[in-house]
Short mmCIF file of C-alpha atoms in Angstrom, two decimals:
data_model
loop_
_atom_site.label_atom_id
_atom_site.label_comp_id
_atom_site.label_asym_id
_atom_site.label_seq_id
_atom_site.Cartn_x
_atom_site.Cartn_y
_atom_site.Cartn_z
CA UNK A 1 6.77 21.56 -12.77
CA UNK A 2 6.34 22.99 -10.26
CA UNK A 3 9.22 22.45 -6.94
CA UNK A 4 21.47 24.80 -1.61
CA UNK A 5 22.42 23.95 2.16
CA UNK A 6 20.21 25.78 4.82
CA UNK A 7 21.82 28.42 7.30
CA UNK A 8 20.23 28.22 10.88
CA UNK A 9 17.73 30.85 10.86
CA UNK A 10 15.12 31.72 13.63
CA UNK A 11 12.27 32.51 10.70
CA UNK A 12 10.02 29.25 9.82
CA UNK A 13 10.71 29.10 6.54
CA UNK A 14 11.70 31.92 4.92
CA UNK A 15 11.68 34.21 -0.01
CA UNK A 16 11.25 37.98 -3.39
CA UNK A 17 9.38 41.71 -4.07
CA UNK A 18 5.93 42.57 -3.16
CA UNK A 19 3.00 41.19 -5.71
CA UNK A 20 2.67 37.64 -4.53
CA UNK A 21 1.73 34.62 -2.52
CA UNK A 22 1.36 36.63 0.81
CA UNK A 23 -0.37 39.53 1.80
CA UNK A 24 1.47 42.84 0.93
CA UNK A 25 4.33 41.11 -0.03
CA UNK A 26 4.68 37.96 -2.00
CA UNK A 27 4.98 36.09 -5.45
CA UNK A 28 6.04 32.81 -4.95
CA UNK A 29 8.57 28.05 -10.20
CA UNK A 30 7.97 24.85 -12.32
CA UNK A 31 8.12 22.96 -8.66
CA UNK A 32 11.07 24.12 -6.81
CA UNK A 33 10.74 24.18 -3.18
CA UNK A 34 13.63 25.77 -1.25
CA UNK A 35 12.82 26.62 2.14
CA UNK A 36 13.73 25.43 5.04
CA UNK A 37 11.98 25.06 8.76
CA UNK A 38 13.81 26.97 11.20
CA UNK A 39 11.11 28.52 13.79
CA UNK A 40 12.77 27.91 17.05
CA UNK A 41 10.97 26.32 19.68
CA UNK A 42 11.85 26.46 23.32
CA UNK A 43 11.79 24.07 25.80
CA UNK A 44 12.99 23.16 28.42
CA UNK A 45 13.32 19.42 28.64
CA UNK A 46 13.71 17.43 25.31
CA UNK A 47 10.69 15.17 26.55
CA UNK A 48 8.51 18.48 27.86
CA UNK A 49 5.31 17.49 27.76
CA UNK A 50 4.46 21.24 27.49
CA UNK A 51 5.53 21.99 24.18
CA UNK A 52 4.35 25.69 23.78
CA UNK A 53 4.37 25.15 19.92
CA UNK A 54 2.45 27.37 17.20
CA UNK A 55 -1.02 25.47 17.87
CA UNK A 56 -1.21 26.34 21.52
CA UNK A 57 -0.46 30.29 19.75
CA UNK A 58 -3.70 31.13 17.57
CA UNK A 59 -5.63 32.86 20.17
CA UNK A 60 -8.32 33.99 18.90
CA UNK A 61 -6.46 37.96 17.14
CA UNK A 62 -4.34 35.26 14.80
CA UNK A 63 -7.41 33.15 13.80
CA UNK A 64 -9.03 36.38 13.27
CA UNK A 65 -6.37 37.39 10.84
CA UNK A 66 -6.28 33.79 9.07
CA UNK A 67 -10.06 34.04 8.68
CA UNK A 68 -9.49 37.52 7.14
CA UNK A 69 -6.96 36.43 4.76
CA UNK A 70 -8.68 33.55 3.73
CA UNK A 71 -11.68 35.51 2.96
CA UNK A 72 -9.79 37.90 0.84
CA UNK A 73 -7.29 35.18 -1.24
CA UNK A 74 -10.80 32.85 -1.58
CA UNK A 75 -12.24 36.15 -3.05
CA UNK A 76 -9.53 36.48 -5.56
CA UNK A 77 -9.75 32.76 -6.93
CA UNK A 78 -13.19 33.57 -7.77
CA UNK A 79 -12.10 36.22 -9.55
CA UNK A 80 -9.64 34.47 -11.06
CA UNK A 81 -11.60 32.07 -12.73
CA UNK A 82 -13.98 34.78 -14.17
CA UNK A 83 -10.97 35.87 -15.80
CA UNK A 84 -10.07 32.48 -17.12
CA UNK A 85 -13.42 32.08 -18.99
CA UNK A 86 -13.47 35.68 -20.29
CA UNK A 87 -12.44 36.90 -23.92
CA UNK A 88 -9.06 35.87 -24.40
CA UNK A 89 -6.33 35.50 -27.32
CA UNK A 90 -6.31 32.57 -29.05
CA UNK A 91 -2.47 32.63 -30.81
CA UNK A 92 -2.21 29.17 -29.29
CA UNK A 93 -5.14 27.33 -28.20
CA UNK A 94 -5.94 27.45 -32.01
CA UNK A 95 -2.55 26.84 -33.22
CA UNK A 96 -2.77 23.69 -35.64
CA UNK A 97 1.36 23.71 -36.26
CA UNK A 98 4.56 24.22 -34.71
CA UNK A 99 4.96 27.50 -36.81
CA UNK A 100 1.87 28.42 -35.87
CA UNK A 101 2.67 28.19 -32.11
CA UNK A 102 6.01 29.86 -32.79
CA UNK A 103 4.35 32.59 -34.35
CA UNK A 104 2.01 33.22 -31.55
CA UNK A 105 5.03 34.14 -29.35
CA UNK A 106 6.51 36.54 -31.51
CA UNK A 107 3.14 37.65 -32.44
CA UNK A 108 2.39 38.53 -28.60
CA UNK A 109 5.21 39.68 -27.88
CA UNK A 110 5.48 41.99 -30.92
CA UNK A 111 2.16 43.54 -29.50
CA UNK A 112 4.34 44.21 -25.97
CA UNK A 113 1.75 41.67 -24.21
CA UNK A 114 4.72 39.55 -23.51
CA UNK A 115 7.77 40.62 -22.29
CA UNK A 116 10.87 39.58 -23.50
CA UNK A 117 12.08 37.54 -21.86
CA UNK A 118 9.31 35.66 -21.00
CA UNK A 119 8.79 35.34 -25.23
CA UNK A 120 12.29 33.86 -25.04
CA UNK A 121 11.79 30.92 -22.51
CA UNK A 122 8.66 30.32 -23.84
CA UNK A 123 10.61 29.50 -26.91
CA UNK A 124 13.00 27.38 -25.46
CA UNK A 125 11.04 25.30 -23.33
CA UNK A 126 8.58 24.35 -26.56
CA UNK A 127 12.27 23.48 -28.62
CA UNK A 128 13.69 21.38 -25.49
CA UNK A 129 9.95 20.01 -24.36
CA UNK A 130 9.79 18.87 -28.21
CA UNK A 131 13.32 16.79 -28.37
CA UNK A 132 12.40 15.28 -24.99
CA UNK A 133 9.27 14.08 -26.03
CA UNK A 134 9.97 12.61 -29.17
CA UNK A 135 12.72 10.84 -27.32
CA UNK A 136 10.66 9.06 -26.02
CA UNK A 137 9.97 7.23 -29.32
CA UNK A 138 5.73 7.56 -28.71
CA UNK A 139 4.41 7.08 -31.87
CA UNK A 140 2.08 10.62 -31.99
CA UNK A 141 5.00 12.30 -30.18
CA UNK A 142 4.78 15.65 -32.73
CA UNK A 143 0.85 15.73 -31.58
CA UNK A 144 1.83 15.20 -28.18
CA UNK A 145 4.28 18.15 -28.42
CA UNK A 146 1.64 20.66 -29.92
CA UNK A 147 -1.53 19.64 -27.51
CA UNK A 148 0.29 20.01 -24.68
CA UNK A 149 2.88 22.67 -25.31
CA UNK A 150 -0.52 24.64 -26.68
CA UNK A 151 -1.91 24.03 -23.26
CA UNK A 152 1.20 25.54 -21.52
CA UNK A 153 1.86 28.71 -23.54
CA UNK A 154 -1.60 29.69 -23.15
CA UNK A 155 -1.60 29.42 -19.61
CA UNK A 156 1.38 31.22 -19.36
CA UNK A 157 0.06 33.89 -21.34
CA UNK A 158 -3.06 34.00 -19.24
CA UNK A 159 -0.72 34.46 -16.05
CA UNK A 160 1.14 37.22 -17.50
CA UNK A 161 -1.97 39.06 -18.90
CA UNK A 162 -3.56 38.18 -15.13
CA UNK A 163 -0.61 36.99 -12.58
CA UNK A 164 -2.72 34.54 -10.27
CA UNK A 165 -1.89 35.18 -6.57
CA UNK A 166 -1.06 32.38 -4.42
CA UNK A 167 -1.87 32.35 -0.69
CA UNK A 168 -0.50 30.82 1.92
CA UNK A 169 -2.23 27.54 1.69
CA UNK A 170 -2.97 26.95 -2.00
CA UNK A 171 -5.39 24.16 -2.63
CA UNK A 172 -4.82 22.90 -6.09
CA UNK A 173 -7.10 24.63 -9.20
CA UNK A 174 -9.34 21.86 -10.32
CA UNK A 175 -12.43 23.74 -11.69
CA UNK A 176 -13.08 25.14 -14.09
CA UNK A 177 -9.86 24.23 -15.22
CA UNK A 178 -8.14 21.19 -13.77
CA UNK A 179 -4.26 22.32 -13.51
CA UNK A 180 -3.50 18.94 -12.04
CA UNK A 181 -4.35 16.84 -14.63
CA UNK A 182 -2.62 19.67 -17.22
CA UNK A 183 0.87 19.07 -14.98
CA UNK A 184 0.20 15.34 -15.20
CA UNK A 185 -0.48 15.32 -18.84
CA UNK A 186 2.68 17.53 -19.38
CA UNK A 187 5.09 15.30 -17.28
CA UNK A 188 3.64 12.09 -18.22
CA UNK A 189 5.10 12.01 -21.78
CA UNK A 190 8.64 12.55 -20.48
CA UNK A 191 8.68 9.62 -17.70
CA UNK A 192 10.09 6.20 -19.30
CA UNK A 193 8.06 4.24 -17.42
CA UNK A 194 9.67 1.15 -18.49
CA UNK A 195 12.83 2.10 -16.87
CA UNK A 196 11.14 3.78 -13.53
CA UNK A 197 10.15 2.09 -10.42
CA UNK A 198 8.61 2.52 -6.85
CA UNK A 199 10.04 1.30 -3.77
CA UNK A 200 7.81 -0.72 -0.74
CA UNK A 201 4.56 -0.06 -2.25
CA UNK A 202 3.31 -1.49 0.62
CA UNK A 203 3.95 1.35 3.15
CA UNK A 204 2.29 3.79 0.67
CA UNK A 205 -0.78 1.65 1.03
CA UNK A 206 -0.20 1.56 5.14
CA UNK A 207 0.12 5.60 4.61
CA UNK A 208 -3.43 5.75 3.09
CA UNK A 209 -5.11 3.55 5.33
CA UNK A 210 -3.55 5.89 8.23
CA UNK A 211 -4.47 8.51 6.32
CA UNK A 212 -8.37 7.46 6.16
CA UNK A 213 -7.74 6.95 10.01
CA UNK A 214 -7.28 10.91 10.64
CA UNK A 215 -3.77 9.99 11.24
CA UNK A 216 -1.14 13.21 10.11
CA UNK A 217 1.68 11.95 7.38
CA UNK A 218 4.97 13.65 7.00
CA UNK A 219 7.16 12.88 4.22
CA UNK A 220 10.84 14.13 4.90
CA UNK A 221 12.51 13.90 1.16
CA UNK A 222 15.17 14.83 -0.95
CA UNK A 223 14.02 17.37 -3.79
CA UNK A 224 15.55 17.01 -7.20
CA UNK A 225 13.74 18.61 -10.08
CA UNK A 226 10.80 21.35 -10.52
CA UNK A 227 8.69 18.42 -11.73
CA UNK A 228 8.62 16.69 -8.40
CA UNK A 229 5.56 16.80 -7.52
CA UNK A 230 4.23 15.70 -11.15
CA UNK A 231 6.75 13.08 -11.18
CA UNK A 232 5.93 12.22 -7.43
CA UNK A 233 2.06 11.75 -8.24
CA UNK A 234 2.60 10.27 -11.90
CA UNK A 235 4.74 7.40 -10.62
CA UNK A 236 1.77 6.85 -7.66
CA UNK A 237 -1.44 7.46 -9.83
CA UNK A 238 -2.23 3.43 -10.13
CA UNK A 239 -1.15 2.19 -6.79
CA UNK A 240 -1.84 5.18 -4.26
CA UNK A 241 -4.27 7.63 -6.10
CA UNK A 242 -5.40 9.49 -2.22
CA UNK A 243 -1.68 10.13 -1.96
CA UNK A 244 -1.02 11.57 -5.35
CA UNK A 245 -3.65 13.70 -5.13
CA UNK A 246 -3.95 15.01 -1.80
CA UNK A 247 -0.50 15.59 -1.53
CA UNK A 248 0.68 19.00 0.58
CA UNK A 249 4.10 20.82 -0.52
CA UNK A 250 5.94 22.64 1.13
CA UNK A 251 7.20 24.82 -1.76
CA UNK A 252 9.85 27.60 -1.70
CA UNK A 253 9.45 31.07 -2.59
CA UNK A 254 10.82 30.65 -6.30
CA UNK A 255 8.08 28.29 -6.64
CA UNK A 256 5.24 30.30 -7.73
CA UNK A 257 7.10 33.43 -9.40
CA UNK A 258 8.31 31.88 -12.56
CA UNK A 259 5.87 32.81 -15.67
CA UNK A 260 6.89 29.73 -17.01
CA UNK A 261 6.11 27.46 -13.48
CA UNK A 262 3.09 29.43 -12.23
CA UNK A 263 0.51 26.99 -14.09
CA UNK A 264 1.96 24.24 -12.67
CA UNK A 265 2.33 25.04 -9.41
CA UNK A 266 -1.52 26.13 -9.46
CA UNK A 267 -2.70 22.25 -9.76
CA UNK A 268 -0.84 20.99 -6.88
CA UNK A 269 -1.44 21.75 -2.85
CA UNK A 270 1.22 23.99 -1.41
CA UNK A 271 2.65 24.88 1.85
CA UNK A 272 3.87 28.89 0.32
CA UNK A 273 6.77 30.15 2.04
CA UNK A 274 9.85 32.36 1.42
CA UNK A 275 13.22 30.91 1.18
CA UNK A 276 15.61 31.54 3.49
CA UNK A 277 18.45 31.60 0.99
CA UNK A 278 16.86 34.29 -0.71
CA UNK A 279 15.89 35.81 2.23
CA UNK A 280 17.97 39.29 2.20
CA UNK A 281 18.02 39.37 -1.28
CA UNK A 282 15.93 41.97 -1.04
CA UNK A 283 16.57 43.47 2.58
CA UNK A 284 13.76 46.17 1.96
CA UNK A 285 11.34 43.33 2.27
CA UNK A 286 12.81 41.00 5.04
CA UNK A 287 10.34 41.51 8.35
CA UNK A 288 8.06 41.00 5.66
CA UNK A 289 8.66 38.26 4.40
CA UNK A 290 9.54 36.41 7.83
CA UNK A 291 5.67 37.42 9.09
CA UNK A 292 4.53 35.74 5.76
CA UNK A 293 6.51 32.92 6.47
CA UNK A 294 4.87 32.97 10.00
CA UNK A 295 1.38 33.31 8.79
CA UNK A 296 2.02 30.08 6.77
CA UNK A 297 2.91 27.53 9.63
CA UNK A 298 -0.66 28.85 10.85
CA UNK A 299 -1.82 27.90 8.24
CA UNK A 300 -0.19 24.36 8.37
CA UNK A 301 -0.91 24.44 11.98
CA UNK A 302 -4.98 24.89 11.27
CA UNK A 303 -4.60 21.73 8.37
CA UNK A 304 -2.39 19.00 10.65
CA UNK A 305 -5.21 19.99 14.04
CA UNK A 306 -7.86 18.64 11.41
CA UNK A 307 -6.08 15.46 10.26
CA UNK A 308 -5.61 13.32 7.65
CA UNK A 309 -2.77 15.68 6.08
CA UNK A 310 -0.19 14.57 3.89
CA UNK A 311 2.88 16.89 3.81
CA UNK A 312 5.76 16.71 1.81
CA UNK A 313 9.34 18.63 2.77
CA UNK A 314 12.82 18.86 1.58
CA UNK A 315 14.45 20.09 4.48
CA UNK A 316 17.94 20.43 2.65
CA UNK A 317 16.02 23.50 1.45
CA UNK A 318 16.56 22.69 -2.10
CA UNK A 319 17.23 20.50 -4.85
CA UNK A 320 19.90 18.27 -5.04
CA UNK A 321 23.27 18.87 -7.24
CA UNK A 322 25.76 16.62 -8.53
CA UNK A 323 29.28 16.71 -7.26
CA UNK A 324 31.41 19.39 -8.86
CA UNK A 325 34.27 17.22 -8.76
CA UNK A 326 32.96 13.06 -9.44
CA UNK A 327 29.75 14.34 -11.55
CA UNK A 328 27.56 12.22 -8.63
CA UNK A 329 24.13 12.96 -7.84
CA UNK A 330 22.95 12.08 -4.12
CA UNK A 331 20.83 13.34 -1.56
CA UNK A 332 21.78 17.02 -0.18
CA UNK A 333 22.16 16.83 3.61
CA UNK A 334 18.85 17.65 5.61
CA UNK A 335 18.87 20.70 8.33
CA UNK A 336 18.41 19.35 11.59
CA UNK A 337 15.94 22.39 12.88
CA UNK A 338 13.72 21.55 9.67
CA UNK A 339 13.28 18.42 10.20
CA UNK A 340 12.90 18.98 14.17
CA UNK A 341 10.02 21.92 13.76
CA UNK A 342 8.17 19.71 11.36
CA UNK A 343 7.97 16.54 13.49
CA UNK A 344 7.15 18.75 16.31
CA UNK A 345 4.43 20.43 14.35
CA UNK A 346 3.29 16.74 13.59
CA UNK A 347 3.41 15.35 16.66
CA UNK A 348 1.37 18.26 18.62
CA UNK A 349 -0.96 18.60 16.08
CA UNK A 350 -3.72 16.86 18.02
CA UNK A 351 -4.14 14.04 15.52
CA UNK A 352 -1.73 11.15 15.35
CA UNK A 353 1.09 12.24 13.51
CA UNK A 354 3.81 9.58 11.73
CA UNK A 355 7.18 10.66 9.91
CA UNK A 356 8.61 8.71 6.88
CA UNK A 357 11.73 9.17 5.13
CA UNK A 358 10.59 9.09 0.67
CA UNK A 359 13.43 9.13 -1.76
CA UNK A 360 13.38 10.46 -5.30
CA UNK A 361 15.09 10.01 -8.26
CA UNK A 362 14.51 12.06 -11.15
CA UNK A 363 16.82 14.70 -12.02
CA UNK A 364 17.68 13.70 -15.46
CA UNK A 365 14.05 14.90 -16.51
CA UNK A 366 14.70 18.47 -15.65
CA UNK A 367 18.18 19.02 -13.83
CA UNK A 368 18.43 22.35 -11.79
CA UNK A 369 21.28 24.98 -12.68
CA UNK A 370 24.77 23.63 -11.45
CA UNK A 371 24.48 26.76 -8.57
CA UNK A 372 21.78 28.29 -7.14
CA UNK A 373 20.78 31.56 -8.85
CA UNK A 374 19.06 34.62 -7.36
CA UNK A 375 17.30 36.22 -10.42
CA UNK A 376 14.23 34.04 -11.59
CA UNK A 377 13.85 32.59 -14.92
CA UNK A 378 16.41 29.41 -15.06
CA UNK A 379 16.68 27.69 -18.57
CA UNK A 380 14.42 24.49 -18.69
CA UNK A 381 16.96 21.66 -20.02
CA UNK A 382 14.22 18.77 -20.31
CA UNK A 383 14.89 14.37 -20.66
CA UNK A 384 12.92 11.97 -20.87
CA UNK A 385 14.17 9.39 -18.65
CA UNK A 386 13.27 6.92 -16.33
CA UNK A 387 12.83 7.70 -12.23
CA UNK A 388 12.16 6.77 -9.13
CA UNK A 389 10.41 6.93 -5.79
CA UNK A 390 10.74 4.93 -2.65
CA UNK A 391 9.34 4.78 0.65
CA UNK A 392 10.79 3.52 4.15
CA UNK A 393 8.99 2.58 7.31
CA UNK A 394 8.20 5.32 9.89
CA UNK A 395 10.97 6.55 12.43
CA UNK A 396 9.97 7.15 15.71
CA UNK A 397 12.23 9.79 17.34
CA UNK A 398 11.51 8.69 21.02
CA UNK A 399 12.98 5.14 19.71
CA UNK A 400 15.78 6.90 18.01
CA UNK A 401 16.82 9.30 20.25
CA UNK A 402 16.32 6.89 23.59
CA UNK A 403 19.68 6.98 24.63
CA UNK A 404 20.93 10.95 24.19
CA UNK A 405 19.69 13.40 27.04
CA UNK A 406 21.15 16.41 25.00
CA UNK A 407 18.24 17.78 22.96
CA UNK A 408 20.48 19.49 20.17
CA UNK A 409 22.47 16.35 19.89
CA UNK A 410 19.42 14.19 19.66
CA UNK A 411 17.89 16.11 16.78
CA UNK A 412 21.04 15.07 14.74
CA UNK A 413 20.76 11.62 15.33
CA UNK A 414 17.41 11.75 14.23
CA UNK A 415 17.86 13.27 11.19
CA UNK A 416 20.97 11.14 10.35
CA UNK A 417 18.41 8.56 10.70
CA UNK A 418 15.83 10.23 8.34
CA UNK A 419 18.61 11.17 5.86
CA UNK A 420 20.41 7.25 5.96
CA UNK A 421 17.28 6.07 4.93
CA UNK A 422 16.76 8.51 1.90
CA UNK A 423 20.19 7.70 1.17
CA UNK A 424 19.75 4.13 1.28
CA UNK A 425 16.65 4.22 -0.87
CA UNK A 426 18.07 6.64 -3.34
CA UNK A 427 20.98 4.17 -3.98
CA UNK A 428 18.74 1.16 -4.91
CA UNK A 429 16.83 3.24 -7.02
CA UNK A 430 20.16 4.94 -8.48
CA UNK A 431 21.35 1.19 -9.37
CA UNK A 432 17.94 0.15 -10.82
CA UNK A 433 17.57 3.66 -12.98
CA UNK A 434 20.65 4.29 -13.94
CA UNK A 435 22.67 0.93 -13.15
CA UNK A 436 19.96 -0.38 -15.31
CA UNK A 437 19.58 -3.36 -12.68
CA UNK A 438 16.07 -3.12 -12.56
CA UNK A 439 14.02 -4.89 -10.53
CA UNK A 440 16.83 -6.63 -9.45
CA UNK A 441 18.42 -4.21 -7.43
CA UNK A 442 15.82 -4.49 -4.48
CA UNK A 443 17.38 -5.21 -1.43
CA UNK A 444 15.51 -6.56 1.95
CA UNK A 445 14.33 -3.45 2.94
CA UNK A 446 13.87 -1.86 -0.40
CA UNK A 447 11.22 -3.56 -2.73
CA UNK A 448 10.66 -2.20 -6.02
CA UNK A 449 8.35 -3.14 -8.37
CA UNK A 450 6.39 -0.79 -11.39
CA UNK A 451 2.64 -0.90 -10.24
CA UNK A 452 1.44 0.46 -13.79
CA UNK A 453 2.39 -2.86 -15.40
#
């Protein structure tokens, strides 16, 4: 659970108050990544070969500082996980009943270890978590609720009682505790899988093969629900298990904040930067926040120049929304500079780098707020319901862009490209989720089939 249109911006990404995923600034949601790429790189042909991107920039002061910051967030995992096995409250790892779990809330919060409104949401994600689940008609569906809603509120309490800081890269928590498989085990019961299906499961295999070649994979997507990711790997599990697991997000600032998101955004790999649309909301902390944002497309930098990296991005810098007028979900346009800075980071990266346009379908499970809100803590409304994920063939932007000399105007054609494809995807799957076509909606360049069956 991890992860709004983007405004040019000449940051990298860009995100909230200090105590947080970055050095002296930082706290990064259930998965909600809203960022968007926007570090401006000049050139002066569109076909340079001297690109003087971020990789040819960490001299030897900036991998100094990387090292250094490594050192210290790598410190503070360790300490972390002391933490996680010390002495701790058991109000709902030993909670037997729903009353009891209830009670554990109130009883925590009565003792001022939880605040509020954090006792509140806890609340109503365990009601709405429990009518989406049984739903789903799953025979143990009460246990279900209880095991893994036990698993959550704990967790949660353990983040308020110890807020875990996230760095710039975060490489997913698998020991002691494995967070992944707790965000798989919490999604899983609210996918219908007999009504959710994955598109060309062929290219995901060509994507792991590349992968096991060194080869650098970029996945430019739309972004629909703070389960993404879960949803992303759950629906890939049996078919492409390297992919699900090694997966890279690039995940917005509001990401890793939320009380109620933090544990799930600990199990999966993340990109950390600050969204630009929340960028002044706090104008104190701006410069700051931009040199965070900075310090994590090092970081990227450092993981594509070793290879065999797997990124996922949204570069509409958020998740999708359903017309105000017709109701209609579809994909929100992509930023042009995003998409630009990322291929560019791909393509320079040393290692053979390959972009792919993935669509996802999925927004009934956990539907954002109709607008995008600047105070942390949306309500959770949770479905079980079917969803989807597709994959097209690579785009080339040398093949795309053959014919335009004008470098602005050929970065629009290329994402127009990216996004038509997303689009085009999106709509199959929209006709075989929702139009309830099934199978039968695949079209010649859109194969779907459900590789858990």
């Amino acid at each position: 659970m991890i992860l709004s249109t983007p405004a040019p911006s000449s940051a990298f990404f860009t995100t909230t108050k200090p105590s947080s995923p970055f050095p002296r600034v930082s706290k990064l949601c259930f998965l909600t990544p809203s960022y968007s790429l926007s570090l401006r790189f000049r050139s002066t042909a569109r076909r340079s070969t001297s690109f003087p991107c971020v990789l040819s920039s960490l001299n030897l002061h900036a991998m100094a500082e990387l090292v250094q910051d490594k050192e210290v967030f790598a410190s503070a995992e360790v300490d972390y996980s002391k933490k996680k096995n010390r002495t701790r409250s058991r109000s709902f790892l030993d909670a037997t009943t729903e009353q009891e779990l209830l009670s554990g809330i109130r009883k925590e919060s009565e003792a001022g270890k939880l605040p509020s409104n954090v006792a509140a949401g806890m609340k109503d994600l365990y009601q709405n978590y429990k009518t989406a689940v049984l739903q789903s008609g799953i025979p143990n569906a009460h246990e279900i609720v209880l095991e893994n809603m036990a698993a959550a509120l704990d967790l949660i309490f353990l983040d308020v009682e110890d807020p875990f800081i996230f760095s710039p890269y975060h490489k997913a928590l698998r020991k002691p505790y494995d967070y992944y498989e707790f965000g798989q085990k919490y999604i899983r019961p609210l996918i219908d899988f007999r009504n959710s299906y994955v598109g060309n499961v062929s290219i995901f295999n060509e994507i792991q093969e590349k992968l096991r070649q060194g080869h650098n994979i970029v996945l430019i997507s739309n972004h629909q629900t703070e389960a993404d990711p879960a949803v992303i790997a759950l629906l890939l599990e049996t078919s492409s298990p390297h992919v699900a697991e090694n997966l890279i997000y690039v995940a917005g600032d509001r990401v890793v904040t939320d009380p109620l998101c933090k544990p799930f955004s600990m199990g999966r790999n993340l990109i950390c930067v600050y969204s630009k649309k929340h960028m002044n909301d706090d104008p104190e902390h701006s410069e700051e926040k931009r040199k965070a944002n900075i310090r994590s497309l090092k970081e990227m930098a450092l993981l594509l120049r070793g290879g065999s990296q797997i990124v996922w991005i949204a570069p509409s810098g958020g998740r999708d929304r359903p017309d105000p007028l017709s109701g209609e979900w579809y994909p929100a346009h992509f930023d042009a500079s995003s998409v630009d800075n990322m291929r560019r980071l791909a393509e320079h990266s040393g290692a053979p780098g390959h972009v792919y346009p993935l669509a996802l379908l999925c927004h009934d499970i956990m539907p954002p707020p109709p607008q995008v809100e600047k105070e942390i803590g949306e309500r959770r409304v949770i479905s079980f319901h079917g969803a989807g994920l597709s994959v097209a063939p690579e785009i080339s932007f040398s093949e795309v862009t053959a014919a335009y000399e004008n470098p602005e105007e050929a970065k629009e054609v290329y994402t127009e490209a990216l996004y038509k494809s997303v689009t085009e995807q999106y709509n199959v799957l929209k006709s075989a989720v929702h139009g309830k076509q099934g199978l039968g909606a695949s079209i010649p360049t859109v194969s779907l089939s459900q590789p858990w069956n």
